[in-house]
GROMACS .gro file of C-alpha atoms in nm:
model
  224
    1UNK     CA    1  -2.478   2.346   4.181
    2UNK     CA    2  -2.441   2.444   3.831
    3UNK     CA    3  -2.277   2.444   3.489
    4UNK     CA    4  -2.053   2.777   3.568
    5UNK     CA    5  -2.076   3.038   3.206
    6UNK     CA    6  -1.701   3.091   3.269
    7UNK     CA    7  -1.633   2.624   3.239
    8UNK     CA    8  -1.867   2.662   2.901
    9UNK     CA    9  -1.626   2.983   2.791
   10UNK     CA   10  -1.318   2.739   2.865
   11UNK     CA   11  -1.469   2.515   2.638
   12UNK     CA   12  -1.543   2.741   2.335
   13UNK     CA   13  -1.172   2.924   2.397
   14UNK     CA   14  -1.042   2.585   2.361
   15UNK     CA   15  -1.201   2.447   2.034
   16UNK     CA   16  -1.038   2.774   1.894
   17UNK     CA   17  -0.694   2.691   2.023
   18UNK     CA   18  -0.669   2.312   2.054
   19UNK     CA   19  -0.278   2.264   2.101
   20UNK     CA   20  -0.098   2.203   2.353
   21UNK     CA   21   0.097   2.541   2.404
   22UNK     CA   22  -0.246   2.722   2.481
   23UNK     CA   23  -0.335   2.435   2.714
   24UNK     CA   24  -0.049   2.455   2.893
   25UNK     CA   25  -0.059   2.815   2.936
   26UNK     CA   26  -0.458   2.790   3.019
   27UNK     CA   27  -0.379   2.515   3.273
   28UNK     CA   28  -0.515   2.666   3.546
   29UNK     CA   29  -0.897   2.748   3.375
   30UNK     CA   30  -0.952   2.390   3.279
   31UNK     CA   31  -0.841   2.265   3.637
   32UNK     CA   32  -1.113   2.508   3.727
   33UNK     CA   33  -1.353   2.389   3.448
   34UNK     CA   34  -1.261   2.002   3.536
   35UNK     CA   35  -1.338   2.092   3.927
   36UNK     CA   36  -1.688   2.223   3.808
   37UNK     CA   37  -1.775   1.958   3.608
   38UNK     CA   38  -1.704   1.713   3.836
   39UNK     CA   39  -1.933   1.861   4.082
   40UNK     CA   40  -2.190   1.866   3.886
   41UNK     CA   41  -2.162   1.505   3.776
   42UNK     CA   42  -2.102   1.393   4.147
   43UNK     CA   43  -2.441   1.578   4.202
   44UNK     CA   44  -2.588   1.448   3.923
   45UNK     CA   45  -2.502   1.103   4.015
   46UNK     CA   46  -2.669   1.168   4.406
   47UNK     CA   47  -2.958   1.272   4.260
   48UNK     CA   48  -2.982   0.901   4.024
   49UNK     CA   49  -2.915   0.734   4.349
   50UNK     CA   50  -3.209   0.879   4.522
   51UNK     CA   51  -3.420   0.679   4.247
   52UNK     CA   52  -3.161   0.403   4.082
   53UNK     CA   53  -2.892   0.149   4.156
   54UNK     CA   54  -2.564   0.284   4.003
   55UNK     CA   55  -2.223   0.110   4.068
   56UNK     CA   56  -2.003   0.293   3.829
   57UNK     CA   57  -1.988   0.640   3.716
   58UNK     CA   58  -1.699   0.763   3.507
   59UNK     CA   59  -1.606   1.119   3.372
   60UNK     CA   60  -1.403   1.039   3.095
   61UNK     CA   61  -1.048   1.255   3.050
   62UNK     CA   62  -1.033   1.525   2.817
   63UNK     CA   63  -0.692   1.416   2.639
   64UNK     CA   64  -0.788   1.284   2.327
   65UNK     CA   65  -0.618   0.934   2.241
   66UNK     CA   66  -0.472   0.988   1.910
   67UNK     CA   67  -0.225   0.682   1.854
   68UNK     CA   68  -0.458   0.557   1.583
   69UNK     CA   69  -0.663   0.810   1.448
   70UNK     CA   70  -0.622   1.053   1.173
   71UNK     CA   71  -0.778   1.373   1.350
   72UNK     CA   72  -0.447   1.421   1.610
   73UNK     CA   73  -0.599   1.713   1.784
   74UNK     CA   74  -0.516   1.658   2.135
   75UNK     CA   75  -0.800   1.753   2.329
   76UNK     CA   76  -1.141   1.699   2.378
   77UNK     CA   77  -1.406   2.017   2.375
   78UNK     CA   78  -1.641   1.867   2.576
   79UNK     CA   79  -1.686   1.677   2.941
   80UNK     CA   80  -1.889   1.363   2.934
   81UNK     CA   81  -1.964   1.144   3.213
   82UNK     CA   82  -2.183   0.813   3.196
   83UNK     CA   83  -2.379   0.577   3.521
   84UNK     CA   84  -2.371   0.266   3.490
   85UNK     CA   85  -2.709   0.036   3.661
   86UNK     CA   86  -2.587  -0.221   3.868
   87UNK     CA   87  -2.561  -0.527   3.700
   88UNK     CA   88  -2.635  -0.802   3.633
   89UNK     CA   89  -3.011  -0.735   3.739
   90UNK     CA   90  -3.025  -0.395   3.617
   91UNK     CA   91  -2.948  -0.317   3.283
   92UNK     CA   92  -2.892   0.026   3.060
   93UNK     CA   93  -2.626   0.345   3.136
   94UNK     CA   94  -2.702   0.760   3.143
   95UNK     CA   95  -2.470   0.982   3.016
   96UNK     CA   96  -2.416   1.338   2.982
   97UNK     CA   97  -2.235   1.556   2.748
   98UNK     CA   98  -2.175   1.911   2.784
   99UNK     CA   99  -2.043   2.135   2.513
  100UNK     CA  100  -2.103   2.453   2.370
  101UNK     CA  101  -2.420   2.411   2.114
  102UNK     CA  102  -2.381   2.032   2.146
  103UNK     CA  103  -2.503   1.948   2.500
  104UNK     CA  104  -2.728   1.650   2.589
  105UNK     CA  105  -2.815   1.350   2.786
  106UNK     CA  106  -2.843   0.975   2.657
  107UNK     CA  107  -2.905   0.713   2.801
  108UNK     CA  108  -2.972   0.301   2.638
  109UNK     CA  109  -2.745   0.094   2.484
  110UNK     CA  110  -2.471   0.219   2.288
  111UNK     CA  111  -2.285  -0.087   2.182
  112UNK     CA  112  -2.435  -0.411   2.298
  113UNK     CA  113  -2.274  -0.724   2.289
  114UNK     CA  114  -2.348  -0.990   2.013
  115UNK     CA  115  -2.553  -1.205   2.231
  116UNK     CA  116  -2.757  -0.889   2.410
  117UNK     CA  117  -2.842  -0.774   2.089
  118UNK     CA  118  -2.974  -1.086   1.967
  119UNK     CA  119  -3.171  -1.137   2.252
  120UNK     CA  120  -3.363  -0.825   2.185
  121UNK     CA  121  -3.382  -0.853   1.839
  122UNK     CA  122  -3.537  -1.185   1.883
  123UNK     CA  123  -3.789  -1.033   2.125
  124UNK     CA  124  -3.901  -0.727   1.899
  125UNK     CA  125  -3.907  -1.067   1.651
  126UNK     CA  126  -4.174  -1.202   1.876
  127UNK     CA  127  -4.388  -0.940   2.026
  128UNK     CA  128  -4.246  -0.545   2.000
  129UNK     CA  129  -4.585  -0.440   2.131
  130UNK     CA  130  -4.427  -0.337   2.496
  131UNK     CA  131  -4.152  -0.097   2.375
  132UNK     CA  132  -4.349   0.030   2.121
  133UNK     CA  133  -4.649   0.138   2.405
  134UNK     CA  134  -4.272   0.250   2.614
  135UNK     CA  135  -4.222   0.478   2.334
  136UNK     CA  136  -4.553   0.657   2.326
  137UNK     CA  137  -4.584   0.737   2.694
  138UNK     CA  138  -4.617   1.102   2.771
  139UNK     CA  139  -4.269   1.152   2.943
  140UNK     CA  140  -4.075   0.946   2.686
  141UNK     CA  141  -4.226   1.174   2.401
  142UNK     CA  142  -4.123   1.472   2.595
  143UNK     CA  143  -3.800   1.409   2.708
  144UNK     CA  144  -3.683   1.187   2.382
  145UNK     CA  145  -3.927   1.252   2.096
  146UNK     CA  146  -4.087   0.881   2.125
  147UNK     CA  147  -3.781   0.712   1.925
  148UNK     CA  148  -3.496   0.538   1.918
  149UNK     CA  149  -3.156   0.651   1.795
  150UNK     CA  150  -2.830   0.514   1.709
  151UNK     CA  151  -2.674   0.301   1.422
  152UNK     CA  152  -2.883  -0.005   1.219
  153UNK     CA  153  -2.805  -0.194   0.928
  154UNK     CA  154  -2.966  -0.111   0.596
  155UNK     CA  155  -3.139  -0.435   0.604
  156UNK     CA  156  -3.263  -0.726   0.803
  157UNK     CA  157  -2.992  -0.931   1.011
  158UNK     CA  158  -2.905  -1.260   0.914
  159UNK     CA  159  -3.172  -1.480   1.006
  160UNK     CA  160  -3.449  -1.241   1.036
  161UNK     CA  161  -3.696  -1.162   0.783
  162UNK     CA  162  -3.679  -0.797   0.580
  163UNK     CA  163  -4.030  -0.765   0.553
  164UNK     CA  164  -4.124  -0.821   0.976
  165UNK     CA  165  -4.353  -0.558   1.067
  166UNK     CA  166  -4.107  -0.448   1.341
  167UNK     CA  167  -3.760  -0.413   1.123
  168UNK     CA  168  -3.703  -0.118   1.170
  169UNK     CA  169  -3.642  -0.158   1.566
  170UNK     CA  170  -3.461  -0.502   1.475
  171UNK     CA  171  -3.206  -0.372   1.224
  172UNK     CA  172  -3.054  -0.122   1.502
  173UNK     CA  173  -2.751  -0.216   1.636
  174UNK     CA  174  -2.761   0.008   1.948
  175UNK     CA  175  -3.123   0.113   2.134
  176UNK     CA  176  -3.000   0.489   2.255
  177UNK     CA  177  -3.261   0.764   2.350
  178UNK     CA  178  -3.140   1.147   2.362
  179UNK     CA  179  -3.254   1.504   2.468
  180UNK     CA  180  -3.047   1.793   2.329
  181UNK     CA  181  -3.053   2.095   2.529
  182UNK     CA  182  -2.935   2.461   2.437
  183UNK     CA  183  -2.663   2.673   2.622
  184UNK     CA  184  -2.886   2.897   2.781
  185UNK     CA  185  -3.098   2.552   2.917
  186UNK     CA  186  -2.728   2.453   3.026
  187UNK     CA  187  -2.632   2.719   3.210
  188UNK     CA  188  -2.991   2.766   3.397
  189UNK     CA  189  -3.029   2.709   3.701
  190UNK     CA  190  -3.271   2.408   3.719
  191UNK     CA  191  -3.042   2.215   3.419
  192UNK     CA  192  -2.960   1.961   3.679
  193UNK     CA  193  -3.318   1.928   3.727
  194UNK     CA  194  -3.384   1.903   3.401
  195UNK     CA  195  -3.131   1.623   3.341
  196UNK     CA  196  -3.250   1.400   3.673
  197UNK     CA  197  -3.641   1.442   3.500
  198UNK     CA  198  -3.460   1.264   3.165
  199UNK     CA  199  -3.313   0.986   3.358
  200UNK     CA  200  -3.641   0.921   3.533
  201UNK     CA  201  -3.813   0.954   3.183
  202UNK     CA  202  -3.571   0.651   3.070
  203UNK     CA  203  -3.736   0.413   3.383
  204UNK     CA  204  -3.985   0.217   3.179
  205UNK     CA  205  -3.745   0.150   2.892
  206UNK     CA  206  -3.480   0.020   3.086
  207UNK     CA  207  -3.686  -0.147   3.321
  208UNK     CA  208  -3.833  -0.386   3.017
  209UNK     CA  209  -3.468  -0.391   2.867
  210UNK     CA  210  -3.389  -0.540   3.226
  211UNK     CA  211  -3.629  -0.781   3.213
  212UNK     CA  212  -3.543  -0.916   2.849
  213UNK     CA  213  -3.208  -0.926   2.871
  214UNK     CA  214  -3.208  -1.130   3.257
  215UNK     CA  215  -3.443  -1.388   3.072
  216UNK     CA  216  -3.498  -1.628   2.759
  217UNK     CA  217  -3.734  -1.618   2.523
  218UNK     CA  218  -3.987  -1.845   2.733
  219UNK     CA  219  -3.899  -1.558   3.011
  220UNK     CA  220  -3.721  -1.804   3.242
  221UNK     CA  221  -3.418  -1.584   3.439
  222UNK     CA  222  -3.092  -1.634   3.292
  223UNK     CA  223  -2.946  -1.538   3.616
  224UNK     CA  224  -2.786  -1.732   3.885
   0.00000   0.00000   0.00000
């Protein structure tokens, strides 16, 4: 099972034509584009089962919601598809996004609630020696370049001091690790491969996340 080149094509033909005359017209090639992608995500998802809990997966729809936004192109030019750990023990999602020139896989916390987020804030307060030693570990560096990504303020949260050695993991407001891959990695035949060896990479990260965010700051569990 693999990205097909002639799904990627729909893609590209599609960010040149993004109305809905074309679409209709093309119906047929994105049903056939939409039935490849879900097979690959379906496999994808088997192959996280073999070595995670999920309980969720989701391939989001390519119809853009445009009530509220300025841009009122109706369609997306990419498929993404995130699995979700089974909670409340397991904590931390995968996704993947495929689209031409723009294809990867991410995985973390995109938008954590207010009281997540200041539980790990208040732990990379304390002691940030684990994650940091998480993001210098061989496969991590490989797979995700040993950092972090996503969105942070420009200075220390309320309550927490600007100069702390650590600030610059406790200003982010999301904890998100990526690996961007080319079209020709895409369309190989060992991508899938190549995206289950990512998810595995993510293991020790989310395994810690786990364990902060199911306890308190004495690490007591905070479940039932």
């Amino acid at each position: 099972m693999q990205i097909e080149k002639q799904t990627f094509q729909f893609l590209k033909d599609l960010k040149e034509n993004n109305n809905r005359e074309w679409f209709t017209e093309h119906k047929p090639r994105f049903t056939e584009a939409q039935n490849n992608a879900k097979a690959v995500y379906k496999t994808i998802q088997d192959n996280l089962k073999k070595h995670d809990e999920i309980d969720k997966f989701k391939l989001f729809r390519i119809y853009r919601d445009v009530r509220f936004s300025k841009d009122k192109i109706p369609y997306k030019t990419h498929f993404g598809g995130s699995f979700h750990r089974k909670k409340p023990e397991l904590r931390g999602g995968y996704y993947l996004h495929i689209s031409p020139g723009d294809s990867f896989v991410a995985g973390g916390f995109w938008e954590p609630n207010k009281e997540d987020l200041l539980r790990i804030r208040k732990e990379f307060e304390v002691d940030a020696s684990e994650i940091r030693e998480i993001l210098k570990e061989k496969s991590y560096v490989q797979h995700f370049g040993g950092k972090l990504e996503g969105d942070e303020l420009k200075t220390a949260p309320k309550g927490f001091d600007k100069q702390h050695p650590d600030i610059d993991l406790i200003r982010k407001k999301g904890y998100i690790a990526i690996q961007r891959f080319s079209d020709k990695e895409v369309l190989a035949p060992d991508f899938l491969t190549k995206v289950d060896d990512a998810f595995k990479a993510l293991r020790p990260f989310f395994n810690y996340m786990s364990d902060v965010l199911t306890t308190n700051l004495n690490g007591e569990s905070i479940l039932d």
